[in-house]
Amino acid sequence: GIQVEQSPPDLILQEGANSTLRCNFSDSVNNLQWFHQNPWGQLINLFYIPSGTKQNGRLSATTVATERYSLLYISSSQTTDSGVYFCAVRGKLIFGQGTELSVKP
Amino acid sequence: DAGVIQSPRHEVTEMGQEVTLRCKPISGHNSLFWYRQTMMRGLELLIYFNNNVPIDDSGMPEDRFSAKMPNASFSTLKIQPSEPRDSAVYFCASSLVGIEQYFGPGTRLTVT
């Protein structure tokens, strides 16, 4: 089956720093989502982005489907950005293992 | 507008007992998904329904697990009998077919 790999597995940032999270997938996809799982366990939708680029405030995402990767950019990070970021692909979502982000004040 | 609703939010039960988790999808959505999250295996799909019909249950771990969707606004996931290794967070999600999925808050199940 399709493999979804996220990097880095862990990331520690100082508040105000920028970061890029990567998601690689081993086969073609027609559906890709980014989620933020907050410290309370909620899965929050960030982007539905099977291809192209989208922006929402300090966050943006780009998916290059032909090269089988997606990137999530976080600019001017805040402590509330802490948590685990997941990408997931395909209609019945197959999740990566996540990137655990910790933003320090 | 209400999101996906799950109940209970927390469940603690003893090994061997029956457990029923409940989900109400977003109104108008026609696909419903059950996922399980554990430290060892991460987030994995258990089963999904389109238009109330089970489409793929290959992720259901064994016969102790069953899921139903009697109508467009309600689904259950049942574990009978429960075992300690079933302890996990169970998420329900809904979507329009093939489009963005939205997740409920999850049910944290502990089997002692």
PDB file of C-alpha atoms in Angstrom:
ATOM      1  CA  GLY A   1       0.000   0.000   0.000  1.00  0.00           C
ATOM      2  CA  ILE A   2       0.897   3.662  -0.169  1.00  0.00           C
ATOM      3  CA  GLN A   3       3.501   4.931   2.292  1.00  0.00           C
ATOM      4  CA  VAL A   4       3.300   8.387   3.866  1.00  0.00           C
ATOM      5  CA  GLU A   5       6.425   9.771   5.479  1.00  0.00           C
ATOM      6  CA  GLN A   6       6.663  13.024   7.384  1.00  0.00           C
ATOM      7  CA  SER A   7       9.747  14.949   8.371  1.00  0.00           C
ATOM      8  CA  PRO A   8      11.114  16.009  10.696  1.00  0.00           C
ATOM      9  CA  PRO A   9       9.580  13.786  13.390  1.00  0.00           C
ATOM     10  CA  ASP A  10      10.199  16.446  16.048  1.00  0.00           C
ATOM     11  CA  LEU A  11      10.800  20.168  15.903  1.00  0.00           C
ATOM     12  CA  ILE A  12      11.473  22.721  18.608  1.00  0.00           C
ATOM     13  CA  LEU A  13      11.138  26.392  17.724  1.00  0.00           C
ATOM     14  CA  GLN A  14      11.465  29.705  19.460  1.00  0.00           C
ATOM     15  CA  GLU A  15       8.352  31.824  19.237  1.00  0.00           C
ATOM     16  CA  GLY A  16       8.450  33.944  16.095  1.00  0.00           C
ATOM     17  CA  ALA A  17      10.501  31.486  14.043  1.00  0.00           C
ATOM     18  CA  ASN A  18       9.418  29.992  10.723  1.00  0.00           C
ATOM     19  CA  SER A  19       9.316  26.309   9.837  1.00  0.00           C
ATOM     20  CA  THR A  20       8.640  23.912   6.977  1.00  0.00           C
ATOM     21  CA  LEU A  21       7.139  20.460   7.465  1.00  0.00           C
ATOM     22  CA  ARG A  22       7.339  17.894   4.712  1.00  0.00           C
ATOM     23  CA  CYS A  23       5.105  15.014   3.659  1.00  0.00           C
ATOM     24  CA  ASN A  24       6.271  12.469   1.075  1.00  0.00           C
ATOM     25  CA  PHE A  25       3.986   9.818  -0.376  1.00  0.00           C
ATOM     26  CA  SER A  26       4.896   6.777  -2.429  1.00  0.00           C
ATOM     27  CA  ASP A  27       2.076   6.734  -4.983  1.00  0.00           C
ATOM     28  CA  SER A  28      -0.302   9.069  -6.756  1.00  0.00           C
ATOM     29  CA  VAL A  29      -3.030  10.683  -4.689  1.00  0.00           C
ATOM     30  CA  ASN A  30      -6.148  12.686  -5.449  1.00  0.00           C
ATOM     31  CA  ASN A  31      -6.725  13.799  -1.886  1.00  0.00           C
ATOM     32  CA  LEU A  32      -4.358  15.256   0.689  1.00  0.00           C
ATOM     33  CA  GLN A  33      -5.159  16.920   3.971  1.00  0.00           C
ATOM     34  CA  TRP A  34      -3.070  18.569   6.685  1.00  0.00           C
ATOM     35  CA  PHE A  35      -4.249  18.428  10.285  1.00  0.00           C
ATOM     36  CA  HIS A  36      -3.107  19.887  13.570  1.00  0.00           C
ATOM     37  CA  GLN A  37      -3.689  17.733  16.640  1.00  0.00           C
ATOM     38  CA  ASN A  38      -3.661  20.086  19.581  1.00  0.00           C
ATOM     39  CA  PRO A  39      -2.528  19.130  23.100  1.00  0.00           C
ATOM     40  CA  TRP A  40      -6.134  18.228  23.947  1.00  0.00           C
ATOM     41  CA  GLY A  41      -6.216  15.645  21.175  1.00  0.00           C
ATOM     42  CA  GLN A  42      -8.511  17.446  18.753  1.00  0.00           C
ATOM     43  CA  LEU A  43      -7.784  17.000  15.050  1.00  0.00           C
ATOM     44  CA  ILE A  44      -8.180  20.364  13.399  1.00  0.00           C
ATOM     45  CA  ASN A  45      -8.384  20.745   9.650  1.00  0.00           C
ATOM     46  CA  LEU A  46      -5.694  22.992   8.228  1.00  0.00           C
ATOM     47  CA  PHE A  47      -5.788  22.393   4.482  1.00  0.00           C
ATOM     48  CA  TYR A  48      -7.452  20.201   1.921  1.00  0.00           C
ATOM     49  CA  ILE A  49      -4.818  20.426  -0.817  1.00  0.00           C
ATOM     50  CA  PRO A  50      -4.552  17.632  -3.412  1.00  0.00           C
ATOM     51  CA  SER A  51      -2.503  20.001  -5.570  1.00  0.00           C
ATOM     52  CA  GLY A  52      -1.369  23.607  -5.752  1.00  0.00           C
ATOM     53  CA  THR A  53      -0.839  26.191  -3.040  1.00  0.00           C
ATOM     54  CA  LYS A  54      -3.142  27.585  -0.380  1.00  0.00           C
ATOM     55  CA  GLN A  55      -2.678  30.119   2.385  1.00  0.00           C
ATOM     56  CA  ASN A  56      -4.562  30.738   5.599  1.00  0.00           C
ATOM     57  CA  GLY A  57      -3.092  33.453   7.782  1.00  0.00           C
ATOM     58  CA  ARG A  58       0.354  32.444   8.987  1.00  0.00           C
ATOM     59  CA  LEU A  59       0.030  28.976   7.481  1.00  0.00           C
ATOM     60  CA  SER A  60       0.395  27.937   3.887  1.00  0.00           C
ATOM     61  CA  ALA A  61       0.696  24.625   2.080  1.00  0.00           C
ATOM     62  CA  THR A  62       1.912  23.428  -1.276  1.00  0.00           C
ATOM     63  CA  THR A  63       1.355  20.029  -2.867  1.00  0.00           C
ATOM     64  CA  VAL A  64       3.310  18.918  -5.926  1.00  0.00           C
ATOM     65  CA  ALA A  65       1.379  15.789  -6.798  1.00  0.00           C
ATOM     66  CA  THR A  66       3.592  14.843  -9.742  1.00  0.00           C
ATOM     67  CA  GLU A  67       6.619  14.751  -7.417  1.00  0.00           C
ATOM     68  CA  ARG A  68       4.683  13.143  -4.562  1.00  0.00           C
ATOM     69  CA  TYR A  69       5.235  15.617  -1.765  1.00  0.00           C
ATOM     70  CA  SER A  70       3.516  18.338   0.170  1.00  0.00           C
ATOM     71  CA  LEU A  71       4.919  21.102   2.353  1.00  0.00           C
ATOM     72  CA  LEU A  72       3.351  22.962   5.252  1.00  0.00           C
ATOM     73  CA  TYR A  73       4.819  26.352   6.102  1.00  0.00           C
ATOM     74  CA  ILE A  74       4.331  27.968   9.477  1.00  0.00           C
ATOM     75  CA  SER A  75       5.485  31.559   9.756  1.00  0.00           C
ATOM     76  CA  SER A  76       5.952  33.638  12.913  1.00  0.00           C
ATOM     77  CA  SER A  77       5.199  30.625  15.083  1.00  0.00           C
ATOM     78  CA  GLN A  78       3.248  31.014  18.321  1.00  0.00           C
ATOM     79  CA  THR A  79       3.051  28.785  21.392  1.00  0.00           C
ATOM     80  CA  THR A  80      -0.486  27.847  20.348  1.00  0.00           C
ATOM     81  CA  ASP A  81       0.985  26.206  17.237  1.00  0.00           C
ATOM     82  CA  SER A  82       2.405  23.439  19.436  1.00  0.00           C
ATOM     83  CA  GLY A  83       1.083  19.948  18.846  1.00  0.00           C
ATOM     84  CA  VAL A  84       1.365  17.262  16.207  1.00  0.00           C
ATOM     85  CA  TYR A  85       0.932  17.959  12.511  1.00  0.00           C
ATOM     86  CA  PHE A  86      -0.333  15.157  10.318  1.00  0.00           C
ATOM     87  CA  CYS A  87      -0.664  14.806   6.603  1.00  0.00           C
ATOM     88  CA  ALA A  88      -3.066  12.210   5.265  1.00  0.00           C
ATOM     89  CA  VAL A  89      -3.745  11.003   1.741  1.00  0.00           C
ATOM     90  CA  ARG A  90      -6.338   9.165  -0.308  1.00  0.00           C
ATOM     91  CA  GLY A  91     -10.090   9.061   0.187  1.00  0.00           C
ATOM     92  CA  LYS A  92      -9.905   6.689   3.151  1.00  0.00           C
ATOM     93  CA  LEU A  93      -7.217   8.721   4.803  1.00  0.00           C
ATOM     94  CA  ILE A  94      -3.822   7.127   5.293  1.00  0.00           C
ATOM     95  CA  PHE A  95      -1.895   9.125   7.853  1.00  0.00           C
ATOM     96  CA  GLY A  96       1.773   9.829   8.240  1.00  0.00           C
ATOM     97  CA  GLN A  97       3.344   9.459  11.652  1.00  0.00           C
ATOM     98  CA  GLY A  98       3.246  13.186  12.258  1.00  0.00           C
ATOM     99  CA  THR A  99       5.648  15.983  13.155  1.00  0.00           C
ATOM    100  CA  GLU A 100       5.584  16.973  16.809  1.00  0.00           C
ATOM    101  CA  LEU A 101       6.109  20.726  17.071  1.00  0.00           C
ATOM    102  CA  SER A 102       6.950  22.528  20.272  1.00  0.00           C
ATOM    103  CA  VAL A 103       7.074  26.332  20.236  1.00  0.00           C
ATOM    104  CA  LYS A 104       8.858  27.888  23.209  1.00  0.00           C
ATOM    105  CA  PRO A 105       8.072  31.413  24.474  1.00  0.00           C
TER     106      PRO A 105
ATOM    107  CA  ASP B   1     -23.170  24.662  12.606  1.00  0.00           C
ATOM    108  CA  ALA B   2     -22.464  21.564  14.687  1.00  0.00           C
ATOM    109  CA  GLY B   3     -19.469  19.478  13.758  1.00  0.00           C
ATOM    110  CA  VAL B   4     -19.143  15.727  14.130  1.00  0.00           C
ATOM    111  CA  ILE B   5     -20.481  14.651  17.512  1.00  0.00           C
ATOM    112  CA  GLN B   6     -19.143  11.649  19.394  1.00  0.00           C
ATOM    113  CA  SER B   7     -20.209  10.068  22.655  1.00  0.00           C
ATOM    114  CA  PRO B   8     -19.097   9.241  25.182  1.00  0.00           C
ATOM    115  CA  ARG B   9     -15.929  11.361  25.322  1.00  0.00           C
ATOM    116  CA  HIS B  10     -14.352   9.005  27.821  1.00  0.00           C
ATOM    117  CA  GLU B  11     -15.120   5.383  28.565  1.00  0.00           C
ATOM    118  CA  VAL B  12     -13.511   3.167  31.176  1.00  0.00           C
ATOM    119  CA  THR B  13     -14.591  -0.450  31.236  1.00  0.00           C
ATOM    120  CA  GLU B  14     -13.409  -3.837  32.397  1.00  0.00           C
ATOM    121  CA  MET B  15     -12.082  -6.519  30.128  1.00  0.00           C
ATOM    122  CA  GLY B  16     -14.886  -8.650  28.716  1.00  0.00           C
ATOM    123  CA  GLN B  17     -17.523  -5.924  28.772  1.00  0.00           C
ATOM    124  CA  GLU B  18     -19.326  -4.634  25.694  1.00  0.00           C
ATOM    125  CA  VAL B  19     -18.483  -1.107  24.593  1.00  0.00           C
ATOM    126  CA  THR B  20     -20.558   1.028  22.211  1.00  0.00           C
ATOM    127  CA  LEU B  21     -19.237   4.239  20.721  1.00  0.00           C
ATOM    128  CA  ARG B  22     -21.570   6.635  18.972  1.00  0.00           C
ATOM    129  CA  CYS B  23     -21.203   9.180  16.196  1.00  0.00           C
ATOM    130  CA  LYS B  24     -23.406  11.783  14.572  1.00  0.00           C
ATOM    131  CA  PRO B  25     -21.918  13.062  11.305  1.00  0.00           C
ATOM    132  CA  ILE B  26     -22.228  16.566   9.917  1.00  0.00           C
ATOM    133  CA  SER B  27     -25.650  17.037   8.359  1.00  0.00           C
ATOM    134  CA  GLY B  28     -25.535  16.535   4.594  1.00  0.00           C
ATOM    135  CA  HIS B  29     -22.340  14.503   4.591  1.00  0.00           C
ATOM    136  CA  ASN B  30     -22.689  11.105   2.943  1.00  0.00           C
ATOM    137  CA  SER B  31     -19.449   9.417   3.988  1.00  0.00           C
ATOM    138  CA  LEU B  32     -18.588   8.346   7.522  1.00  0.00           C
ATOM    139  CA  PHE B  33     -15.284   6.977   8.799  1.00  0.00           C
ATOM    140  CA  TRP B  34     -14.109   5.348  12.030  1.00  0.00           C
ATOM    141  CA  TYR B  35     -10.417   5.686  12.937  1.00  0.00           C
ATOM    142  CA  ARG B  36      -8.355   4.521  15.892  1.00  0.00           C
ATOM    143  CA  GLN B  37      -5.292   6.263  17.311  1.00  0.00           C
ATOM    144  CA  THR B  38      -2.676   4.472  19.397  1.00  0.00           C
ATOM    145  CA  MET B  39       0.916   5.307  20.243  1.00  0.00           C
ATOM    146  CA  MET B  40       2.157   2.154  18.526  1.00  0.00           C
ATOM    147  CA  ARG B  41       0.159   2.303  15.293  1.00  0.00           C
ATOM    148  CA  GLY B  42      -0.744   5.973  14.948  1.00  0.00           C
ATOM    149  CA  LEU B  43      -4.004   6.872  13.211  1.00  0.00           C
ATOM    150  CA  GLU B  44      -5.553   4.053  11.204  1.00  0.00           C
ATOM    151  CA  LEU B  45      -8.854   3.596   9.415  1.00  0.00           C
ATOM    152  CA  LEU B  46     -11.143   0.910  10.782  1.00  0.00           C
ATOM    153  CA  ILE B  47     -14.174   1.140   8.483  1.00  0.00           C
ATOM    154  CA  TYR B  48     -16.010   3.606   6.272  1.00  0.00           C
ATOM    155  CA  PHE B  49     -19.525   4.000   4.933  1.00  0.00           C
ATOM    156  CA  ASN B  50     -20.893   5.718   1.853  1.00  0.00           C
ATOM    157  CA  ASN B  51     -24.605   6.512   1.931  1.00  0.00           C
ATOM    158  CA  ASN B  52     -24.976   4.319   5.040  1.00  0.00           C
ATOM    159  CA  VAL B  53     -23.453   1.272   3.312  1.00  0.00           C
ATOM    160  CA  PRO B  54     -20.167  -0.209   4.615  1.00  0.00           C
ATOM    161  CA  ILE B  55     -17.624   0.030   1.820  1.00  0.00           C
ATOM    162  CA  ASP B  56     -14.358  -1.088   3.362  1.00  0.00           C
ATOM    163  CA  ASP B  57     -13.997  -2.810   6.731  1.00  0.00           C
ATOM    164  CA  SER B  58     -10.538  -4.227   6.101  1.00  0.00           C
ATOM    165  CA  GLY B  59      -9.151  -2.183   8.971  1.00  0.00           C
ATOM    166  CA  MET B  60     -11.420  -3.732  11.575  1.00  0.00           C
ATOM    167  CA  PRO B  61      -8.974  -5.666  13.738  1.00  0.00           C
ATOM    168  CA  GLU B  62     -11.098  -8.750  14.415  1.00  0.00           C
ATOM    169  CA  ASP B  63     -14.604 -10.104  14.802  1.00  0.00           C
ATOM    170  CA  ARG B  64     -14.973  -8.501  18.197  1.00  0.00           C
ATOM    171  CA  PHE B  65     -15.405  -5.181  16.375  1.00  0.00           C
ATOM    172  CA  SER B  66     -18.577  -4.294  14.492  1.00  0.00           C
ATOM    173  CA  ALA B  67     -19.969  -1.054  13.082  1.00  0.00           C
ATOM    174  CA  LYS B  68     -23.393  -0.023  11.889  1.00  0.00           C
ATOM    175  CA  MET B  69     -24.951   2.988  10.248  1.00  0.00           C
ATOM    176  CA  PRO B  70     -28.734   2.593  10.456  1.00  0.00           C
ATOM    177  CA  ASN B  71     -29.386   6.052   8.993  1.00  0.00           C
ATOM    178  CA  ALA B  72     -27.585   9.079   7.631  1.00  0.00           C
ATOM    179  CA  SER B  73     -27.295  10.752  11.019  1.00  0.00           C
ATOM    180  CA  PHE B  74     -26.049   7.997  13.296  1.00  0.00           C
ATOM    181  CA  SER B  75     -23.363   5.323  13.492  1.00  0.00           C
ATOM    182  CA  THR B  76     -22.095   2.991  16.174  1.00  0.00           C
ATOM    183  CA  LEU B  77     -18.853   1.123  16.720  1.00  0.00           C
ATOM    184  CA  LYS B  78     -19.186  -1.827  19.074  1.00  0.00           C
ATOM    185  CA  ILE B  79     -16.509  -3.916  20.740  1.00  0.00           C
ATOM    186  CA  GLN B  80     -17.634  -7.179  22.328  1.00  0.00           C
ATOM    187  CA  PRO B  81     -15.887  -8.456  24.348  1.00  0.00           C
ATOM    188  CA  SER B  82     -13.424  -5.668  25.018  1.00  0.00           C
ATOM    189  CA  GLU B  83      -9.751  -6.332  25.784  1.00  0.00           C
ATOM    190  CA  PRO B  84      -7.009  -4.114  27.275  1.00  0.00           C
ATOM    191  CA  ARG B  85      -5.312  -3.848  23.861  1.00  0.00           C
ATOM    192  CA  ASP B  86      -8.412  -2.066  22.549  1.00  0.00           C
ATOM    193  CA  SER B  87      -7.518   0.948  24.688  1.00  0.00           C
ATOM    194  CA  ALA B  88      -7.125   3.865  22.276  1.00  0.00           C
ATOM    195  CA  VAL B  89      -8.758   7.053  21.072  1.00  0.00           C
ATOM    196  CA  TYR B  90     -11.496   6.340  18.551  1.00  0.00           C
ATOM    197  CA  PHE B  91     -12.342   9.082  16.080  1.00  0.00           C
ATOM    198  CA  CYS B  92     -15.323   9.426  13.812  1.00  0.00           C
ATOM    199  CA  ALA B  93     -15.094  11.618  10.699  1.00  0.00           C
ATOM    200  CA  SER B  94     -17.505  12.612   7.956  1.00  0.00           C
ATOM    201  CA  SER B  95     -17.314  14.124   4.503  1.00  0.00           C
ATOM    202  CA  LEU B  96     -18.994  14.508   1.189  1.00  0.00           C
ATOM    203  CA  VAL B  97     -17.721  11.597  -0.906  1.00  0.00           C
ATOM    204  CA  GLY B  98     -14.133  12.145  -1.922  1.00  0.00           C
ATOM    205  CA  ILE B  99     -13.829  15.558  -0.336  1.00  0.00           C
ATOM    206  CA  GLU B 100     -12.383  16.968   2.899  1.00  0.00           C
ATOM    207  CA  GLN B 101     -12.998  14.949   6.063  1.00  0.00           C
ATOM    208  CA  TYR B 102     -13.921  16.541   9.381  1.00  0.00           C
ATOM    209  CA  PHE B 103     -13.184  14.780  12.628  1.00  0.00           C
ATOM    210  CA  GLY B 104     -15.106  14.560  15.858  1.00  0.00           C
ATOM    211  CA  PRO B 105     -13.476  15.105  19.262  1.00  0.00           C
ATOM    212  CA  GLY B 106     -12.837  11.390  19.769  1.00  0.00           C
ATOM    213  CA  THR B 107     -13.690   8.864  22.451  1.00  0.00           C
ATOM    214  CA  ARG B 108     -10.869   7.870  24.780  1.00  0.00           C
ATOM    215  CA  LEU B 109     -11.409   4.203  25.658  1.00  0.00           C
ATOM    216  CA  THR B 110      -9.625   2.527  28.537  1.00  0.00           C
ATOM    217  CA  VAL B 111     -10.112  -1.194  29.088  1.00  0.00           C
ATOM    218  CA  THR B 112      -8.764  -2.477  32.398  1.00  0.00           C
TER     219      THR B 112
END
